[in-house]
Coordinates of C-alpha atoms in Angstrom, one line a residue:
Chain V
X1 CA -2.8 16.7 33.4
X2 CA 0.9 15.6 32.7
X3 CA 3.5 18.1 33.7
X4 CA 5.6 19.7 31.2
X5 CA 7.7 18.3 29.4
X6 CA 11.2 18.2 30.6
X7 CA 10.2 20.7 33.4
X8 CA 11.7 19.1 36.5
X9 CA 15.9 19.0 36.0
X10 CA 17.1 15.9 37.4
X11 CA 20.7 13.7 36.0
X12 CA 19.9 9.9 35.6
X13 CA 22.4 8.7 38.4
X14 CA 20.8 11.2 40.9
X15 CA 17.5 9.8 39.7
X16 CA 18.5 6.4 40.0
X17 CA 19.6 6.6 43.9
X18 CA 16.5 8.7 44.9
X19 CA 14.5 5.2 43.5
X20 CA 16.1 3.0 45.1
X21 CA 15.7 5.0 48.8
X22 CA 12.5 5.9 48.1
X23 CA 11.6 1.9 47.2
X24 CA 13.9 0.2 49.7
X25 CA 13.7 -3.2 49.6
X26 CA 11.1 -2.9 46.8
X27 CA 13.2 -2.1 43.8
X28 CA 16.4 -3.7 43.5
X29 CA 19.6 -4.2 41.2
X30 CA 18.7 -0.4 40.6
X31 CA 20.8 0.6 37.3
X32 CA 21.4 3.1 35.0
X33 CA 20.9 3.0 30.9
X34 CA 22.2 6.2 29.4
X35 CA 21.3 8.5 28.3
X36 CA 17.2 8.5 30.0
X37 CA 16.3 4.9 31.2
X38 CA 16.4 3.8 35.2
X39 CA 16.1 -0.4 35.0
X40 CA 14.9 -1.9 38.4
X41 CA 13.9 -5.2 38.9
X42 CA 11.3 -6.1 41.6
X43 CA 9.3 -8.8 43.1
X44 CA 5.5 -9.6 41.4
X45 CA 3.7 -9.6 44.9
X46 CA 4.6 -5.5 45.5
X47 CA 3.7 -4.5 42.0
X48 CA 0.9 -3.1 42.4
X49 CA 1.5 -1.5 45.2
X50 CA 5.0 -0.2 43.4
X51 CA 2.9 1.2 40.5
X52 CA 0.0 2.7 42.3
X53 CA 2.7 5.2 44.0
X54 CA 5.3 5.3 41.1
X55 CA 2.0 7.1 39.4
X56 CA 1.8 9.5 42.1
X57 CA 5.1 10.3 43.2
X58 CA 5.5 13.8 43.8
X59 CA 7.8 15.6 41.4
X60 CA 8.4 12.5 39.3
X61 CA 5.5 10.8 38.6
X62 CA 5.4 8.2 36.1
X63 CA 2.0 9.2 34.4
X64 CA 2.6 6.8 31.3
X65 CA 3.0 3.2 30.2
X66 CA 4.4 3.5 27.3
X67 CA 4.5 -0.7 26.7
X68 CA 4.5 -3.8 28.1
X69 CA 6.8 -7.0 27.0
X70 CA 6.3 -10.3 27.5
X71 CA 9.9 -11.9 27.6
X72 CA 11.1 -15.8 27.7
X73 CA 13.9 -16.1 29.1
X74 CA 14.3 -19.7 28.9
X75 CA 14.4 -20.4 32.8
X76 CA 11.7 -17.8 33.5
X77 CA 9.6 -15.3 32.0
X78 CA 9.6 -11.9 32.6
X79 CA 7.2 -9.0 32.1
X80 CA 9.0 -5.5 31.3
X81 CA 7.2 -2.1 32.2
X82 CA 8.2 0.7 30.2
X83 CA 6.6 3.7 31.9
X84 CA 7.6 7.6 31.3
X85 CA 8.1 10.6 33.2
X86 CA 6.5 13.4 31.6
X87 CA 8.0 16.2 34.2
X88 CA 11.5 15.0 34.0
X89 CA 11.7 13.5 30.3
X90 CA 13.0 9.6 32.1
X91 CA 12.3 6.5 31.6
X92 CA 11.6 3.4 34.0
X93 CA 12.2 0.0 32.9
X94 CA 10.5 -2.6 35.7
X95 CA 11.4 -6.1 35.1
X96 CA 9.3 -8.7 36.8
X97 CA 10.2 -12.5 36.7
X98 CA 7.3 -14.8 36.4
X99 CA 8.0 -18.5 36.8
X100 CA 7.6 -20.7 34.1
X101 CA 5.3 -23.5 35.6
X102 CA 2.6 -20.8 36.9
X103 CA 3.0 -17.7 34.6
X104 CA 0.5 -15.6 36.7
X105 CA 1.0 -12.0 37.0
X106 CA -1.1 -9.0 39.1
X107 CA -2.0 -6.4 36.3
X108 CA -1.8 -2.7 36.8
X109 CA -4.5 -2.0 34.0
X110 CA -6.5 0.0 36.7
X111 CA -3.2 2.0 37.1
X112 CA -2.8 3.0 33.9
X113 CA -5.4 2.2 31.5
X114 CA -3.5 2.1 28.6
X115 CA -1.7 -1.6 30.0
X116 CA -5.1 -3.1 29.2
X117 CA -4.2 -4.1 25.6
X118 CA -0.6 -4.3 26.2
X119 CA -1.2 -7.3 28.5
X120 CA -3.5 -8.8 26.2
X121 CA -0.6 -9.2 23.7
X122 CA 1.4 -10.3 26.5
X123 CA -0.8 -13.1 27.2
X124 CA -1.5 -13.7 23.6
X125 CA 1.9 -14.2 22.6
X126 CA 4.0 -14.9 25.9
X127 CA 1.1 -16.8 27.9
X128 CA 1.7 -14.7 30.7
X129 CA -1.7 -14.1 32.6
X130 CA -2.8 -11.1 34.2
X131 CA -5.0 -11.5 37.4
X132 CA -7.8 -8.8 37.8
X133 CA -7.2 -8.1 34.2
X134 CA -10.8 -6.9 33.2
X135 CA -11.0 -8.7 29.7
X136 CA -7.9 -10.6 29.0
X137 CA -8.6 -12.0 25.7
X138 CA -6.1 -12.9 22.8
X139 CA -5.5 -9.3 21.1
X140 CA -3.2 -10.8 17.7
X141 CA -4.4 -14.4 17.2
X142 CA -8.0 -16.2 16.6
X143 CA -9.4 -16.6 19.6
X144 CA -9.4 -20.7 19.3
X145 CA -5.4 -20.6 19.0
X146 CA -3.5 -23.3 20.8
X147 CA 0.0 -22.3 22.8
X148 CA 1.6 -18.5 23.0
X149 CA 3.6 -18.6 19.6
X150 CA 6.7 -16.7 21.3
X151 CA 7.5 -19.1 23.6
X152 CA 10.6 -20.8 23.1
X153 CA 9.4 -23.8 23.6
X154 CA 6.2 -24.0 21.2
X155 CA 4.5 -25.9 18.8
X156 CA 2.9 -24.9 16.1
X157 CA -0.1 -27.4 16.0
X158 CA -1.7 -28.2 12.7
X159 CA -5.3 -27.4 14.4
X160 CA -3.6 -23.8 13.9
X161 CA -4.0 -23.9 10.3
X162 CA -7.5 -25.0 8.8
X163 CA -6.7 -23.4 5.6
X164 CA -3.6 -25.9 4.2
Chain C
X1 CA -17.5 -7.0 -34.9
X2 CA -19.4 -8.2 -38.2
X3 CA -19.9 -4.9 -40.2
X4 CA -18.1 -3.5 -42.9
X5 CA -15.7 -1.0 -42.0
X6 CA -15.2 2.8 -43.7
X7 CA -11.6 2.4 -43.8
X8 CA -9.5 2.2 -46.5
X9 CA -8.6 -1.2 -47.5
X10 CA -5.2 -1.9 -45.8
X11 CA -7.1 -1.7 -42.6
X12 CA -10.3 -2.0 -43.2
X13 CA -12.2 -5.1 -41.5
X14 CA -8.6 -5.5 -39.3
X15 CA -9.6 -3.2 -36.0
X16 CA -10.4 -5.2 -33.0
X17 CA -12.7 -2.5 -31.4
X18 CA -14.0 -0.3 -34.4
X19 CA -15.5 3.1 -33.3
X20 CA -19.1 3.7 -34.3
X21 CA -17.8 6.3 -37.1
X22 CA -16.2 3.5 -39.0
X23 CA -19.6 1.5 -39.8
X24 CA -21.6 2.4 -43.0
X25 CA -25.1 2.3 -41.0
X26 CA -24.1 4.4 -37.9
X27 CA -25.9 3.3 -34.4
X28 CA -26.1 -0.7 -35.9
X29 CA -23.6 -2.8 -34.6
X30 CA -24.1 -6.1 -35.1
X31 CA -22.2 -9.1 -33.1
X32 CA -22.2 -11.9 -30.6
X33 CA -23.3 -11.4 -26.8
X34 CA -19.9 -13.1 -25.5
X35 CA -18.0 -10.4 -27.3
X36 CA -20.0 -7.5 -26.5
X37 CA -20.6 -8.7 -22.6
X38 CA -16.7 -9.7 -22.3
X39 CA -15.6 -6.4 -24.2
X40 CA -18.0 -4.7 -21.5
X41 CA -16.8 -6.2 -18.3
X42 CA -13.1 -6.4 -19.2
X43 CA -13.1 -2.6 -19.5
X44 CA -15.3 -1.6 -16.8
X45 CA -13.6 -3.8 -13.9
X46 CA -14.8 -2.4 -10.4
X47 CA -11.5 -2.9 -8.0
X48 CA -12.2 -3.7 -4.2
X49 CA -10.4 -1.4 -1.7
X50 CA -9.0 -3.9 0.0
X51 CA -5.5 -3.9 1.1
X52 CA -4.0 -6.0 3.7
X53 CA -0.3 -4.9 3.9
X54 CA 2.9 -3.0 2.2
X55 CA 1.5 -3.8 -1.4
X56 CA -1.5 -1.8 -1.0
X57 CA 0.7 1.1 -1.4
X58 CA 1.4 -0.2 -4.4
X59 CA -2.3 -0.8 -5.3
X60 CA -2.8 2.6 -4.1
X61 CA -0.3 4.4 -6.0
X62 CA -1.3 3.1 -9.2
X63 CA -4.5 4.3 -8.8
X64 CA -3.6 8.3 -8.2
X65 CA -1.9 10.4 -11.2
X66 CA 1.5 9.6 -12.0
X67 CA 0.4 6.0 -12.6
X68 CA -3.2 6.2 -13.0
X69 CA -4.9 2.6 -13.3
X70 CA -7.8 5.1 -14.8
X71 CA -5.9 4.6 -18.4
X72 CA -7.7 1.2 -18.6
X73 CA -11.3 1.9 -17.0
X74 CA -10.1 0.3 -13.6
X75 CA -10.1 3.5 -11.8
X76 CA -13.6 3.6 -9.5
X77 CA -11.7 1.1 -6.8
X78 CA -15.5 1.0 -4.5
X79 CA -15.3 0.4 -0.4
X80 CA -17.9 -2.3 -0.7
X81 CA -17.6 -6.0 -2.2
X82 CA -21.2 -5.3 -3.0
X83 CA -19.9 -3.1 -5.8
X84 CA -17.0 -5.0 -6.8
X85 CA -16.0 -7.6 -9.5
X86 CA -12.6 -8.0 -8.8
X87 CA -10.5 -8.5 -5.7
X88 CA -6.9 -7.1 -5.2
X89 CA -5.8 -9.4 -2.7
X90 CA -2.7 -7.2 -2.0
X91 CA -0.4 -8.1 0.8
X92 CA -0.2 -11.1 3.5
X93 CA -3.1 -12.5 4.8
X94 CA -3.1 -14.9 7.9
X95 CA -5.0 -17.2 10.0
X96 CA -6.8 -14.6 11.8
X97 CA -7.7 -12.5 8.3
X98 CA -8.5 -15.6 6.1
X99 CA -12.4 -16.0 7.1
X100 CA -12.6 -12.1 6.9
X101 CA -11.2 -12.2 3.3
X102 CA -13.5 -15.4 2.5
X103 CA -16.9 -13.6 3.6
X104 CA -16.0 -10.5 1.7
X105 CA -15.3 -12.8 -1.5
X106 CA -18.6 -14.3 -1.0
X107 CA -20.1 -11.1 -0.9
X108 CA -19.5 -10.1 -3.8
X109 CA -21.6 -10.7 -6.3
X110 CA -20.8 -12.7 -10.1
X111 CA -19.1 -12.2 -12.0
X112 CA -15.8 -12.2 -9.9
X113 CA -12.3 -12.2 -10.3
X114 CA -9.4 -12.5 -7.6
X115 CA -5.8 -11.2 -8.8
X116 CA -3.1 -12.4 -5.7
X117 CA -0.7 -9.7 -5.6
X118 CA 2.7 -9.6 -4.6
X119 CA 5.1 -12.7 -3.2
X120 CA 3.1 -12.9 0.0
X121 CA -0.5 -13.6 -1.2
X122 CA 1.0 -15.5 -3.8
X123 CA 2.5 -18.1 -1.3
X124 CA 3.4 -16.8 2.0
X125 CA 6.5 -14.6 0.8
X126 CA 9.4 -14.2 3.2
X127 CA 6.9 -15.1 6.0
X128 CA 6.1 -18.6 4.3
X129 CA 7.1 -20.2 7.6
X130 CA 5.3 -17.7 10.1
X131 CA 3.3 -19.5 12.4
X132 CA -0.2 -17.3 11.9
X133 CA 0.6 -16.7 7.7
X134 CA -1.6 -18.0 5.2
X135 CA 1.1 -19.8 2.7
X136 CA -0.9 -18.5 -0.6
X137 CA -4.7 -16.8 -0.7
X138 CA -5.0 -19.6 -3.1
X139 CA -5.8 -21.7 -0.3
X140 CA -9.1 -19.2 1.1
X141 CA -10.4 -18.1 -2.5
X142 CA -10.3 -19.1 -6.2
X143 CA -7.4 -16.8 -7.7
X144 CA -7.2 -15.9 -11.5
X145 CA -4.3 -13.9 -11.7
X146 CA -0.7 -14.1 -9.9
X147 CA 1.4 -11.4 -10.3
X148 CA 4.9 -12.0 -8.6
X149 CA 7.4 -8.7 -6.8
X150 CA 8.0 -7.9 -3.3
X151 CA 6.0 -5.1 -3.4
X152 CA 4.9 -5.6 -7.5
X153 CA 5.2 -1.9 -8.9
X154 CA 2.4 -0.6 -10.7
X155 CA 3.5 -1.4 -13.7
X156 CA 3.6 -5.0 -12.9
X157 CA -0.2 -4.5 -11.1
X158 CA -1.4 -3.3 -14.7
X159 CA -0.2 -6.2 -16.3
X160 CA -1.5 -8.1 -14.1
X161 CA -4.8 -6.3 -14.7
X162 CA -4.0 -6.9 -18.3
X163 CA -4.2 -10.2 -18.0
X164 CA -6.7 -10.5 -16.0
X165 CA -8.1 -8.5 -19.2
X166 CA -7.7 -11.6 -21.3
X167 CA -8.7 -14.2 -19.1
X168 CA -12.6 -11.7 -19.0
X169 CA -12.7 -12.1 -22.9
X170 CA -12.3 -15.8 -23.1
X171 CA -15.8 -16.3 -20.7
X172 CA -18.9 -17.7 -22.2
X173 CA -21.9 -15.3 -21.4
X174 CA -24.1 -17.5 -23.6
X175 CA -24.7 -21.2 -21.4
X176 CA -23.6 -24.1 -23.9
X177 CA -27.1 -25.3 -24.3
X178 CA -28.5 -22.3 -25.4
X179 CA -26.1 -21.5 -27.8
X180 CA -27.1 -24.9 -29.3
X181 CA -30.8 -24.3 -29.2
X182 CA -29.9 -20.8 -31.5
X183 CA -28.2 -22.4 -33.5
X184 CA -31.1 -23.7 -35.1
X185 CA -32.2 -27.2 -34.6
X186 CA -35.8 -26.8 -35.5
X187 CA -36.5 -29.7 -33.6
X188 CA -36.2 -28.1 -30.2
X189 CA -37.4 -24.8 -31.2
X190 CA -40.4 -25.6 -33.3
X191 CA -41.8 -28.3 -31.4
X192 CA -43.4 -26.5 -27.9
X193 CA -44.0 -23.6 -30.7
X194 CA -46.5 -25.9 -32.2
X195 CA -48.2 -27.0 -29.4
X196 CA -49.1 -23.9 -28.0
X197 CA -50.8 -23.0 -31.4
X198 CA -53.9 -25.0 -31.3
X199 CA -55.1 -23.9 -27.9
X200 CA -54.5 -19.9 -29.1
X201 CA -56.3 -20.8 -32.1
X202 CA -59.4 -22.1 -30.2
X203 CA -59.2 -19.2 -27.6
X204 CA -60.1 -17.1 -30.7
X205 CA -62.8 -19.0 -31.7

């Protein structure tokens, strides 16, 4: 069961710092977005390992992934995690950068369950994959689609269209 | 309608769908099966409920009171294209949806009609250029009606329907060839007519 609502008092900045000592070296470029939102970037080899205690960190606990974005960023791509505190009301952005030429990702699916279908849009529309993903199919498009349409770089292949 | 009418003369003969009280021999009506089919099916039109985006609220709202598509015997919208004769196509369909919508068009059974509602079904709409938008239903399914808006309100829907109304009355129940065979060549009809007649006739003997 989530804690209450709100039920652990804690300001943002305060927050913030505990993160970044609790994750040394883990998290870094720990920041704040007002009013609720702690961003941290971190490295894709500990993310698993990041999330699976981010869930059960005492007092805090991030219970919820709220979504997950697929982001081209022209020289890499990233994958955003949105996750939420239920006992202090925060939010933690995670930004993970994914290089371009092997866009392979660890999945926390098995973390929290409901990232299953928001890294099947990922891949779908980003082309970001998910390793250990239990069933990472295309979510939006027909299954038979060629390229990840919000790339920056893509094509939009005739094959894509049998009905013109 | 062929009868004489019990009206008085300035109108009499000139109604388009006389009531049964206005014929001299009441429960008679005499007239062609085109007109009686197509005055059946274009007032008893069986909508899909089939919406695909933002103009099935449209659709929707045209079928509950303040509009009421019920005004024109369009108002028993059925959840299977088993029951329907006419498909709404109301909103943008794309790549993914376009066999979907094609299987449940075959599925339904003659006659049928297709109206393409709204800008988007019509030809893409502001997503014309979207890379997974189907640039007109046109291109999945034989259309009859277009009605243009982005959404169409439902006044615009029930012209549509009205149309859709005429377009019904101009079909030909009756196949070409046997209209011509009833009209009375009495070569055609007479001929297999006589043959059979001999081989009754020596059955009875």
């Amino acid at each position: 069961m989530p804690a209450e609502i709100g039920s652990v008092k804690v300001e943002i900045d305060e927050l913030a710092a505990r993160l970044a000592k609790l994750f040394d070296g883990e998290l870094v470029d720990v920041g704040v977005q007002m009013p609720d939102t702690v961003i941290a970037h971190l490295d894709r080899g500990e993310l698993r390992e990041v999330a699976r205690r981010l869930k059960q960190l005492p007092e805090i606990g991030y219970d919820s992934c709220n979504w997950i974005a697929g982001v081209d960023q022209l020289t890499h791509l990233e994958s955003v995690y949105h996750l939420y505190s239920f006992a202090t009301n925060t939010y933690l952005e995670l930004h993970v950068q994914v290089p371009r030429d092997k866009a392979t990702c660890p999945t926390v699916s098995d973390v929290w369950p409901s990232a299953d279908w928001h890294e099947r849009e990922s891949w779908d529309m980003v082309g970001i994959k998910y390793e250990g993903h239990p069933d990472l199919r295309r979510i939006l498009l027909k299954d038979d689609w060629i390229g990840h349409p919000l790339r920056k770089d893509y094509v939009d292949l005739i094959e894509n269209h049998p009905n013109v | 309608m062929g009868l004489r009418d019990n009206l008085p003369p300035p109108i009499a003969g000139r109604l388009k769908y006389p009531k049964l009280e206005h014929f001299q021999q009441p429960n008679v009506i005499t007239t062609t099966a085109d007109f009686i089919f197509n005055w059946a099916r274009s007032h008893s039109v069986f909508p899909f409920t089939y919406g695909l985006a933002c103009c099935a609220i449209e659709m929707l709202s045209s079928g509950f009171a303040r509009f009421d598509v019920a005004r024109y015997g369009m108002e028993v919208f059925r959840p299977t294209p088993r029951q329907c004769d006419l498909m709404i196509v109301a909103g943008t369909c794309n790549e993914k949806m376009a066999p979907v919508l094609k299987r449940l068009y075959d599925q339904m059974a003659e006659p049928k009609w297709v109206i393409s509602m709204g800008a988007c079904a019509t030809s893409g709409g502001p997503f014309y250029d979207g890379y997974n938008v189907v640039n007109g239903v046109d291109k999945v399914v034989p259309v009859d009606v277009y009605i243009p808006g982005c959404p169409p309100r439902p006044e615009a829907l029930f012209q549509g329907l009205l149309e859709l109304q005429k377009v019904i009355q101009q079909m030909k129940f009756v196949p070409p060839k046997l209209a011509k065979a009833g009209a009375g060549e009495p070569g055609v009809e007479t001929a297999p007519a006589a043959a059979v007649q001999p081989a009754a006739a020596a059955r009875e003997r």
